[in-house]
Amino acid sequence: MDKVWPREYPEKKESKMKKKPKAPLPDTRLGKEFVYMVLMPIALQASAQSHRNRYRENFSAIYERLRDLKNSLDKLIIGRVNKNTGVYRIRLYYKILAEKLILNIVSGNRSEIKSNIEQIMRSEGINFIERAPSPISTEEKFIIKADFNGLPHFPKAQDLSPFYQEVSKQEKTSSSQFSPDDYNINDIPSWKALKQFPSFRKTEYKIRAALAEKNISPDQINRLNAFDTIHLLRSYYNEKELYAPESSKSRFIKFFIKHHEKDFRNYLKNNKPIIIEALKNRNIMINEHSHKDEYQLFVDNCIKLMKEKGTVPPLFNIHHKIPVKDTDRLDLVNSPQNLCLILEVPYHTMLHLFDSNNNGSTIFDRRLKRVELPQDIIFFGGFDGASCIYHNYAQDKTKNISPILKTKQGRD
Amino acid sequence: MQALLSKIKNLPFGSAGTAASSLHIISMQQDLKFNNLPTMPNEFVELLHHVNTINYDGAFIFGINPNSYFLDILSENLRLELSDSENLLILGHDDFEYLAYNQKDNCYQIIDKDDMKVLETYSRLPEALIYMLKIENE
């Protein structure tokens, strides 16, 4: 009846008085992926030499955030895992790496930050391989870009050959001396490179028609360079008010969403805190408590545009697994097998930490290293296997050849 | 600029960030100067009063983002460490090219990411942005 039960321990009361309770970071159950989403953008930028001194209040806000993150690492990365298991040891290692990175950001150790990022990437199974730059010509590079982006612009006048510039100045006559059939497209030196891209291969007749309309003599087309040919084609599309060939970028996005819509929707659903964090990082706020489900609207809108226009969704980008400057196969450089949809920050930026730049003097020799992604990966949303989507390209090949085989077998 | 802004307004949700505050713009200009980088040109400042950061179809235009550093013009320029960039302020990029402001010549340049070769030059920001975002027909 008269049970005495101490209501409060004096020590506890004292400690409560001293420390203001802090709201811990919410456990999104996304483990280290969520930690990376908060930590990596700060780490990537903190690795740069900065003399910034004006945003003191923002610095303190960032440090506060890093402190919260550091205090929540146990909960976010390790979670409730038995200490005697292998999983615990692996997660503990991830936690230690994240902790080291936070400490180096706070103390401003630039070179250490970069080496921590490399350690994290290696611990996640990212391979670094020696780069093998391939001497790619300016014309070839222009063709690759034009194929990837779909002829959005005319080539620069100074890149056009004097011959083509002269031809362009001539007034257009109503009747041409030549017909499209008079041309052997293989006489255009750059056609060898252009025909390796499906979008340009389909334009063969249009190029011949454009040549005839410009009244260019068939024995002169060997004087045209790649810029001339693309200019010719772009002008033809403009004059005829035709849609330009679909870009490889857009084709890839449509290909991806056609085959993996369900997986991508699942990713966006399961990684909602990561996407909201990334949007918040761009000052774009999603009201999760509004009557309309704003996040769902955002997802639906992204997928609609991906399907209809092949638009890369916001926050994402397309990564070339074998970089354009390392490619020795023009026919593969913009093919779906070489492309991968990726979250721009932090992952795409991390992968490109190894690119060469003007000075190339980083702790890694950016000229020599690049990261290697699995050949069948089509979507990279995090280091966690569940955040990636893979595509079975071998099955596609079988599908493509099966009708041919069937016809052959039928004939036999 | 109005035509550009209406094109940007028509971009899907999530493409353009909300306007930057005057205080942040002033602080950023001081910060850029303090870090020996060119300051933002007037046209870009005007744009920031309407939209802060743009991300459309794989192209990224920087802005002011001191809280997270993501697409923050100062942080991105410092991270890129371009040695020949004394007169250049990188304003954005896509897979292949940078959009830069050349302070010395007071113009906007499209620069190849690999060899830093100038590919296009524009005297006005809207034309350069339309090139970068590829929104001629939007």
XYZ file of C-alpha atoms in Angstrom:
550
model
C 0.000 0.000 0.000
C 2.550 2.485 1.138
C 5.042 1.418 -1.397
C 7.892 3.848 -1.559
C 9.021 4.390 -5.078
C 11.544 7.079 -5.716
C 10.067 9.328 -8.358
C 13.364 10.670 -9.597
C 16.958 9.911 -9.133
C 18.787 13.084 -8.146
C 21.693 12.317 -10.531
C 19.337 12.023 -13.458
C 17.654 15.259 -12.591
C 21.026 16.971 -12.457
C 22.095 15.676 -15.859
C 18.778 16.767 -17.372
C 19.406 20.246 -16.080
C 22.842 20.366 -17.690
C 22.092 19.088 -21.149
C 19.346 20.230 -23.469
C 17.763 17.153 -25.018
C 18.539 16.984 -28.730
C 16.255 15.516 -31.349
C 18.096 12.500 -32.759
C 18.211 11.945 -36.493
C 15.235 9.827 -37.490
C 16.009 6.204 -38.257
C 14.979 5.860 -41.891
C 15.965 2.165 -41.886
C 18.123 2.939 -44.907
C 21.313 2.361 -42.925
C 24.521 3.783 -44.329
C 22.800 4.939 -47.532
C 21.008 7.649 -45.573
C 24.219 8.509 -43.727
C 26.011 8.892 -47.076
C 23.221 11.109 -48.378
C 23.779 13.557 -45.520
C 27.520 13.144 -45.195
C 28.885 12.817 -48.730
C 27.722 16.142 -50.231
C 29.400 17.899 -47.304
C 32.505 15.699 -47.590
C 32.847 16.208 -51.337
C 32.740 19.942 -50.965
C 34.879 20.014 -47.828
C 37.599 18.272 -49.836
C 38.041 21.516 -51.799
C 40.423 24.224 -50.726
C 38.197 26.936 -49.323
C 38.883 30.247 -47.721
C 35.225 30.774 -47.097
C 34.662 32.712 -43.958
C 31.381 34.487 -44.287
C 28.755 31.848 -43.728
C 29.720 31.331 -40.118
C 26.152 30.661 -39.051
C 25.844 28.054 -41.790
C 29.114 26.448 -40.820
C 27.838 26.047 -37.303
C 24.581 24.605 -38.655
C 26.561 22.099 -40.712
C 28.790 21.162 -37.786
C 25.696 20.746 -35.657
C 24.269 18.410 -38.305
C 27.502 16.442 -38.471
C 27.509 16.123 -34.670
C 23.942 14.824 -34.727
C 24.924 12.391 -37.436
C 27.977 11.205 -35.497
C 25.844 10.619 -32.415
C 23.270 8.707 -34.452
C 25.706 6.483 -36.364
C 25.157 3.545 -34.009
C 21.445 3.650 -34.564
C 21.593 4.476 -38.294
C 24.356 2.141 -39.433
C 24.608 -0.638 -36.864
C 21.036 -0.886 -35.616
C 19.938 -3.797 -33.470
C 22.385 -6.443 -34.513
C 23.921 -9.079 -32.286
C 27.477 -8.085 -31.434
C 28.804 -11.591 -31.998
C 27.849 -11.727 -35.658
C 29.763 -11.018 -38.832
C 27.111 -8.488 -39.882
C 27.882 -6.476 -36.766
C 31.594 -6.430 -37.557
C 30.939 -5.254 -41.129
C 28.552 -2.539 -39.990
C 30.978 -1.476 -37.287
C 33.633 -1.024 -39.988
C 31.243 1.166 -42.041
C 30.501 3.156 -38.918
C 34.198 3.693 -38.178
C 34.787 4.908 -41.743
C 31.879 7.359 -41.517
C 33.106 8.567 -38.138
C 36.634 9.138 -39.464
C 35.213 11.128 -42.357
C 33.163 13.335 -40.037
C 36.211 14.021 -37.878
C 38.317 14.919 -40.915
C 35.621 17.262 -42.239
C 35.404 19.034 -38.898
C 39.187 19.358 -38.621
C 39.545 20.339 -42.284
C 41.996 17.609 -43.359
C 41.435 17.848 -47.099
C 43.706 15.053 -48.238
C 42.380 12.766 -45.520
C 38.806 13.444 -46.614
C 39.578 12.260 -50.129
C 41.352 9.183 -48.892
C 38.368 8.433 -46.606
C 36.023 8.679 -49.586
C 38.217 6.255 -51.492
C 38.254 3.890 -48.501
C 34.469 4.014 -48.298
C 34.132 3.321 -52.006
C 36.566 0.400 -51.808
C 34.783 -1.001 -48.762
C 31.580 -0.951 -50.819
C 33.189 -3.106 -53.493
C 33.886 -0.348 -56.016
C 36.867 -1.348 -58.131
C 39.420 1.104 -59.411
C 41.022 0.197 -62.668
C 43.745 1.710 -64.766
C 42.466 4.050 -67.389
C 43.235 3.374 -71.000
C 42.579 6.663 -72.778
C 41.907 6.168 -76.425
C 42.915 8.900 -78.863
C 39.506 10.163 -79.854
C 39.314 12.872 -82.500
C 37.390 16.141 -82.093
C 35.027 15.032 -84.862
C 34.355 11.675 -83.215
C 33.681 13.395 -79.913
C 31.275 15.777 -81.591
C 29.429 12.829 -83.151
C 29.201 11.075 -79.763
C 27.746 14.231 -78.172
C 25.334 14.798 -81.053
C 24.120 11.212 -80.782
C 23.797 11.405 -76.991
C 21.927 14.718 -76.964
C 20.083 14.368 -80.281
C 21.274 17.249 -82.486
C 20.121 20.044 -80.181
C 22.520 22.577 -81.730
C 24.152 23.517 -85.017
C 27.928 22.993 -85.158
C 30.031 26.133 -84.814
C 30.733 27.972 -88.083
C 34.489 27.815 -87.546
C 34.393 24.007 -87.445
C 32.777 23.788 -90.867
C 35.075 23.085 -93.800
C 35.782 25.974 -96.229
C 34.173 23.844 -98.955
C 30.902 23.461 -97.032
C 30.903 27.129 -95.996
C 31.183 28.054 -99.659
C 28.357 25.677 -100.612
C 26.136 27.097 -97.846
C 26.574 30.636 -99.200
C 25.225 29.683 -102.606
C 21.612 30.514 -103.233
C 19.266 27.602 -103.254
C 17.987 26.673 -106.677
C 14.483 25.305 -107.205
C 15.674 22.263 -109.118
C 18.746 20.242 -108.296
C 21.056 18.604 -110.792
C 21.282 15.555 -108.549
C 18.973 13.051 -106.946
C 19.509 11.244 -103.591
C 20.318 8.045 -105.469
C 23.348 9.670 -107.106
C 25.272 9.610 -103.838
C 27.351 6.870 -102.310
C 27.163 7.788 -98.635
C 30.383 5.875 -97.938
C 32.252 8.573 -99.846
C 31.707 10.917 -96.889
C 34.755 10.174 -94.689
C 32.878 10.753 -91.413
C 30.085 8.327 -92.397
C 32.328 5.503 -91.173
C 31.981 6.949 -87.658
C 28.399 8.224 -88.018
C 26.970 4.896 -89.170
C 28.057 3.247 -85.949
C 25.264 5.093 -84.129
C 21.726 3.782 -84.718
C 20.248 7.313 -84.760
C 22.533 8.404 -87.622
C 22.375 5.088 -89.464
C 18.650 5.703 -89.940
C 19.309 9.113 -91.485
C 21.256 7.825 -94.497
C 18.521 8.684 -96.998
C 17.942 12.099 -95.419
C 21.639 12.942 -95.749
C 21.537 11.977 -99.431
C 18.349 14.035 -99.930
C 19.964 17.005 -98.166
C 23.062 16.700 -100.373
C 20.870 16.735 -103.473
C 18.929 19.755 -102.227
C 22.176 21.615 -101.588
C 23.246 20.681 -105.097
C 26.519 19.239 -103.882
C 28.228 17.232 -106.559
C 28.587 13.501 -105.672
C 32.298 13.608 -106.451
C 32.777 16.410 -103.910
C 31.218 14.791 -100.834
C 34.569 13.386 -99.758
C 35.396 16.982 -98.755
C 32.738 17.041 -96.040
C 33.822 16.647 -92.410
C 31.637 15.427 -89.531
C 30.594 18.969 -88.569
C 29.469 19.638 -92.155
C 27.459 16.414 -92.298
C 25.693 17.133 -89.006
C 25.076 20.743 -90.055
C 23.599 19.493 -93.294
C 21.351 17.054 -91.482
C 20.279 19.584 -88.832
C 19.403 22.136 -91.558
C 17.392 19.488 -93.418
C 15.355 18.673 -90.299
C 14.761 22.376 -89.654
C 13.695 23.138 -93.221
C 11.365 20.150 -93.434
C 10.121 20.799 -89.883
C 10.909 17.220 -88.952
C 11.722 15.912 -85.501
C 15.442 15.312 -85.108
C 16.500 11.692 -84.486
C 15.865 10.600 -80.934
C 18.874 11.041 -78.692
C 20.649 8.038 -77.135
C 20.009 9.678 -73.775
C 16.271 9.710 -74.314
C 16.264 6.201 -75.829
C 18.153 4.893 -72.811
C 15.698 6.453 -70.337
C 12.725 5.008 -72.239
C 14.469 1.618 -72.393
C 15.167 1.729 -68.659
C 11.659 2.705 -67.612
C 10.053 0.240 -70.026
C 11.909 -2.666 -68.444
C 12.307 -1.505 -64.862
C 9.413 0.804 -63.963
C 8.333 -1.392 -61.072
C 11.871 -1.601 -59.632
C 12.408 2.134 -60.041
C 9.087 2.927 -58.360
C 10.083 0.606 -55.519
C 13.416 2.358 -55.202
C 11.750 5.771 -55.032
C 9.233 4.460 -52.504
C 11.767 2.701 -50.273
C 14.263 5.558 -50.472
C 11.788 8.380 -49.944
C 13.893 9.979 -47.125
C 16.949 9.995 -49.423
C 15.091 11.669 -52.289
C 13.437 14.163 -49.953
C 16.858 14.920 -48.432
C 18.317 15.438 -51.923
C 15.464 17.749 -52.918
C 15.803 19.608 -49.633
C 19.503 20.063 -50.436
C 18.309 22.061 -53.453
C 15.790 24.082 -51.423
C 12.914 22.166 -52.970
C 10.560 21.221 -50.184
C 8.094 18.369 -50.367
C 5.230 18.746 -47.955
C 4.671 15.253 -46.634
C 1.687 16.329 -44.583
C -0.348 18.060 -47.263
C -3.674 16.617 -48.400
C -2.191 15.710 -51.746
C 0.678 13.276 -51.545
C 3.294 15.665 -52.978
C 5.988 13.015 -53.032
C 3.804 10.611 -54.983
C 2.977 13.418 -57.435
C 6.693 14.061 -57.887
C 7.341 10.352 -58.548
C 4.425 10.019 -60.988
C 5.489 13.128 -62.862
C 9.096 11.900 -63.182
C 7.980 8.530 -64.515
C 5.488 10.078 -66.934
C 8.240 12.264 -68.426
C 10.649 9.343 -68.580
C 8.118 7.290 -70.516
C 6.843 9.993 -72.842
C 9.900 12.141 -73.499
C 12.796 10.071 -72.190
C 13.681 12.915 -69.807
C 16.328 12.269 -67.151
C 14.520 12.754 -63.808
C 15.630 15.569 -61.466
C 18.478 14.630 -59.073
C 19.615 11.884 -61.451
C 22.068 11.778 -64.311
C 23.388 9.321 -66.850
C 26.829 7.869 -66.285
C 29.018 6.418 -69.045
C 30.516 3.257 -67.531
C 33.456 3.401 -69.935
C 34.086 7.144 -70.291
C 33.822 8.736 -73.715
C 37.526 9.573 -73.709
C 38.468 5.955 -72.934
C 36.240 4.299 -75.484
C 37.583 2.366 -78.414
C 34.144 1.248 -79.623
C 32.006 4.058 -81.057
C 29.107 1.662 -81.546
C 28.998 0.920 -77.814
C 29.800 4.254 -76.205
C 26.184 5.496 -76.052
C 24.527 2.088 -76.036
C 22.355 1.126 -73.035
C 25.017 -1.390 -71.920
C 27.452 1.478 -71.366
C 24.963 3.809 -69.663
C 23.661 3.844 -66.135
C 21.085 6.079 -64.460
C 22.641 7.384 -61.252
C 21.858 9.721 -58.366
C 23.954 12.820 -59.145
C 24.917 13.679 -55.574
C 26.685 11.996 -53.949
C 27.253 8.966 -56.179
C 27.880 10.396 -59.656
C 30.128 13.087 -58.193
C 32.032 10.428 -56.243
C 32.609 8.319 -59.338
C 33.988 11.350 -61.158
C 36.426 12.308 -58.430
C 38.922 10.377 -60.517
C 38.472 12.256 -63.751
C 41.408 14.121 -65.134
C 41.255 17.865 -64.956
C 43.666 20.539 -65.988
C 46.176 20.089 -63.218
C 45.408 16.438 -62.404
C 47.324 16.805 -59.167
C 45.178 15.139 -56.586
C 46.040 12.501 -54.073
C 44.828 9.991 -56.592
C 46.322 10.345 -59.993
C 43.058 11.143 -61.698
C 44.668 10.535 -65.047
C 45.340 6.927 -64.253
C 42.345 5.690 -62.333
C 38.681 5.304 -62.959
C 35.977 3.361 -61.212
C 34.530 0.249 -62.703
C 30.826 -0.522 -62.500
C 29.372 -3.965 -63.249
C 28.490 -4.331 -66.920
C 24.882 -5.258 -66.246
C 24.083 -2.424 -63.833
C 21.475 -0.057 -65.278
C 20.606 1.993 -62.210
C 22.844 3.087 -59.337
C 20.963 4.544 -56.375
C 23.399 3.621 -53.629
C 26.100 1.162 -52.625
C 23.559 -1.147 -51.118
C 22.696 -3.924 -53.592
C 18.990 -3.238 -53.041
C 19.488 0.327 -54.291
C 20.770 -0.844 -57.673
C 18.931 -2.295 -60.656
C 20.504 -4.748 -63.069
C 19.509 -5.594 -66.618
C 20.037 -8.914 -68.329
C 21.451 -7.780 -71.677
C 22.302 -11.362 -72.663
C 18.575 -12.177 -72.533
C 17.836 -9.196 -74.812
C 20.284 -10.547 -77.351
C 18.612 -13.948 -77.227
C 15.224 -12.283 -77.687
C 16.478 -10.331 -80.677
C 17.913 -13.293 -82.492
C 15.173 -15.769 -81.633
C 12.755 -14.631 -84.410
C 15.595 -14.985 -86.943
C 16.405 -18.437 -85.645
C 12.734 -19.417 -85.803
C 12.473 -18.267 -89.428
C 15.630 -20.149 -90.337
C 14.456 -23.278 -88.589
C 11.084 -22.976 -90.349
C 12.789 -22.768 -93.717
C 14.984 -25.715 -92.962
C 15.381 37.124 -69.590
C 11.576 37.013 -69.329
C 11.368 34.445 -72.130
C 13.953 32.309 -70.350
C 12.120 32.578 -67.050
C 8.850 31.484 -68.590
C 10.640 28.481 -70.160
C 12.090 27.612 -66.754
C 8.683 28.033 -65.140
C 7.314 25.408 -67.523
C 9.920 22.846 -66.516
C 8.668 19.935 -64.401
C 8.474 20.172 -60.612
C 11.844 19.589 -59.012
C 13.795 21.197 -61.860
C 14.137 24.705 -60.429
C 14.893 25.652 -56.822
C 13.164 28.548 -55.086
C 14.657 32.065 -55.341
C 17.772 32.963 -53.338
C 17.597 35.705 -50.713
C 19.341 39.049 -51.262
C 21.406 38.453 -48.155
C 22.707 35.163 -49.511
C 23.464 36.725 -52.894
C 25.500 39.533 -51.301
C 27.324 37.078 -49.046
C 28.107 34.855 -52.003
C 29.559 37.738 -54.007
C 31.799 38.626 -51.063
C 32.766 34.987 -50.656
C 33.693 34.592 -54.319
C 35.863 37.685 -54.146
C 37.445 36.484 -50.930
C 38.348 33.211 -52.664
C 39.897 34.971 -55.680
C 37.109 33.885 -57.984
C 35.203 36.139 -60.401
C 31.978 37.467 -58.951
C 28.622 36.472 -60.440
C 27.560 38.638 -63.401
C 24.441 40.807 -63.050
C 22.311 38.624 -65.295
C 23.061 35.563 -63.193
C 22.227 37.506 -60.034
C 18.930 38.497 -61.625
C 18.235 34.842 -62.368
C 18.953 33.902 -58.746
C 16.224 36.307 -57.636
C 13.799 34.025 -59.491
C 15.329 30.543 -59.389
C 18.157 29.150 -57.327
C 19.707 26.077 -59.021
C 18.252 24.327 -62.061
C 18.480 20.631 -62.871
C 16.827 19.491 -66.067
C 17.400 16.410 -68.212
C 20.938 15.806 -66.996
C 22.054 19.472 -66.972
C 22.841 21.279 -63.714
C 22.958 25.044 -63.139
C 24.508 26.124 -59.850
C 23.116 28.562 -57.326
C 23.623 29.452 -53.693
C 23.319 26.635 -51.243
C 25.394 27.274 -48.134
C 23.491 24.767 -46.042
C 24.195 21.655 -48.043
C 26.818 22.681 -50.621
C 24.841 20.780 -53.313
C 25.078 22.797 -56.549
C 26.548 25.671 -54.547
C 28.457 27.900 -56.963
C 31.372 28.593 -54.623
C 31.807 25.015 -53.423
C 31.559 23.595 -56.927
C 34.137 26.057 -58.284
C 36.534 25.324 -55.453
C 36.094 21.577 -55.849
C 36.695 21.645 -59.603
C 40.174 23.114 -59.066
C 40.518 24.394 -62.609
C 43.998 25.822 -62.836
C 43.283 28.009 -65.844
C 40.159 29.402 -64.318
C 41.487 32.757 -63.127
C 38.891 34.521 -65.192
C 36.305 31.777 -65.209
C 33.396 31.147 -62.929
C 31.723 27.821 -63.652
C 27.949 28.304 -63.573
C 26.826 24.779 -64.433
C 27.526 21.619 -66.389
C 26.118 18.646 -68.239
C 27.733 15.341 -69.128
C 30.202 16.832 -71.591
C 30.434 20.587 -71.046
C 30.746 23.388 -68.521
C 28.832 26.648 -68.698
C 31.253 29.352 -67.554
C 31.279 33.107 -67.143
C 34.446 34.665 -68.491
C 34.976 37.801 -66.438
C 37.831 39.122 -68.548
C 35.820 39.102 -71.767
C 32.463 39.568 -70.040
C 30.843 36.673 -71.874
C 29.435 33.202 -71.292
C 31.306 30.216 -72.633
C 30.511 26.584 -73.245
C 33.694 24.670 -72.454
C 34.566 21.039 -73.104
C 35.030 19.227 -69.793
C 37.976 17.141 -70.952
C 40.236 19.539 -72.769
C 38.743 22.879 -71.585
C 38.393 23.985 -75.195
C 35.877 26.816 -75.673
C 33.094 25.461 -77.868
C 30.636 28.353 -77.911
C 30.594 31.949 -76.728
C 27.503 33.984 -75.852
C 27.211 37.594 -74.843
C 23.933 37.024 -72.974
C 23.075 34.560 -70.251
C 19.627 33.450 -71.545
C 21.085 32.148 -74.825
C 23.855 30.305 -72.977
C 21.380 28.773 -70.529
C 19.027 27.699 -73.287
C 21.989 26.007 -74.995
C 23.014 24.249 -71.788
C 19.528 23.154 -70.756
C 18.588 22.326 -74.379
C 15.195 23.949 -73.982
C 14.879 25.746 -77.320
C 11.617 23.982 -78.024
C 10.207 23.754 -74.514
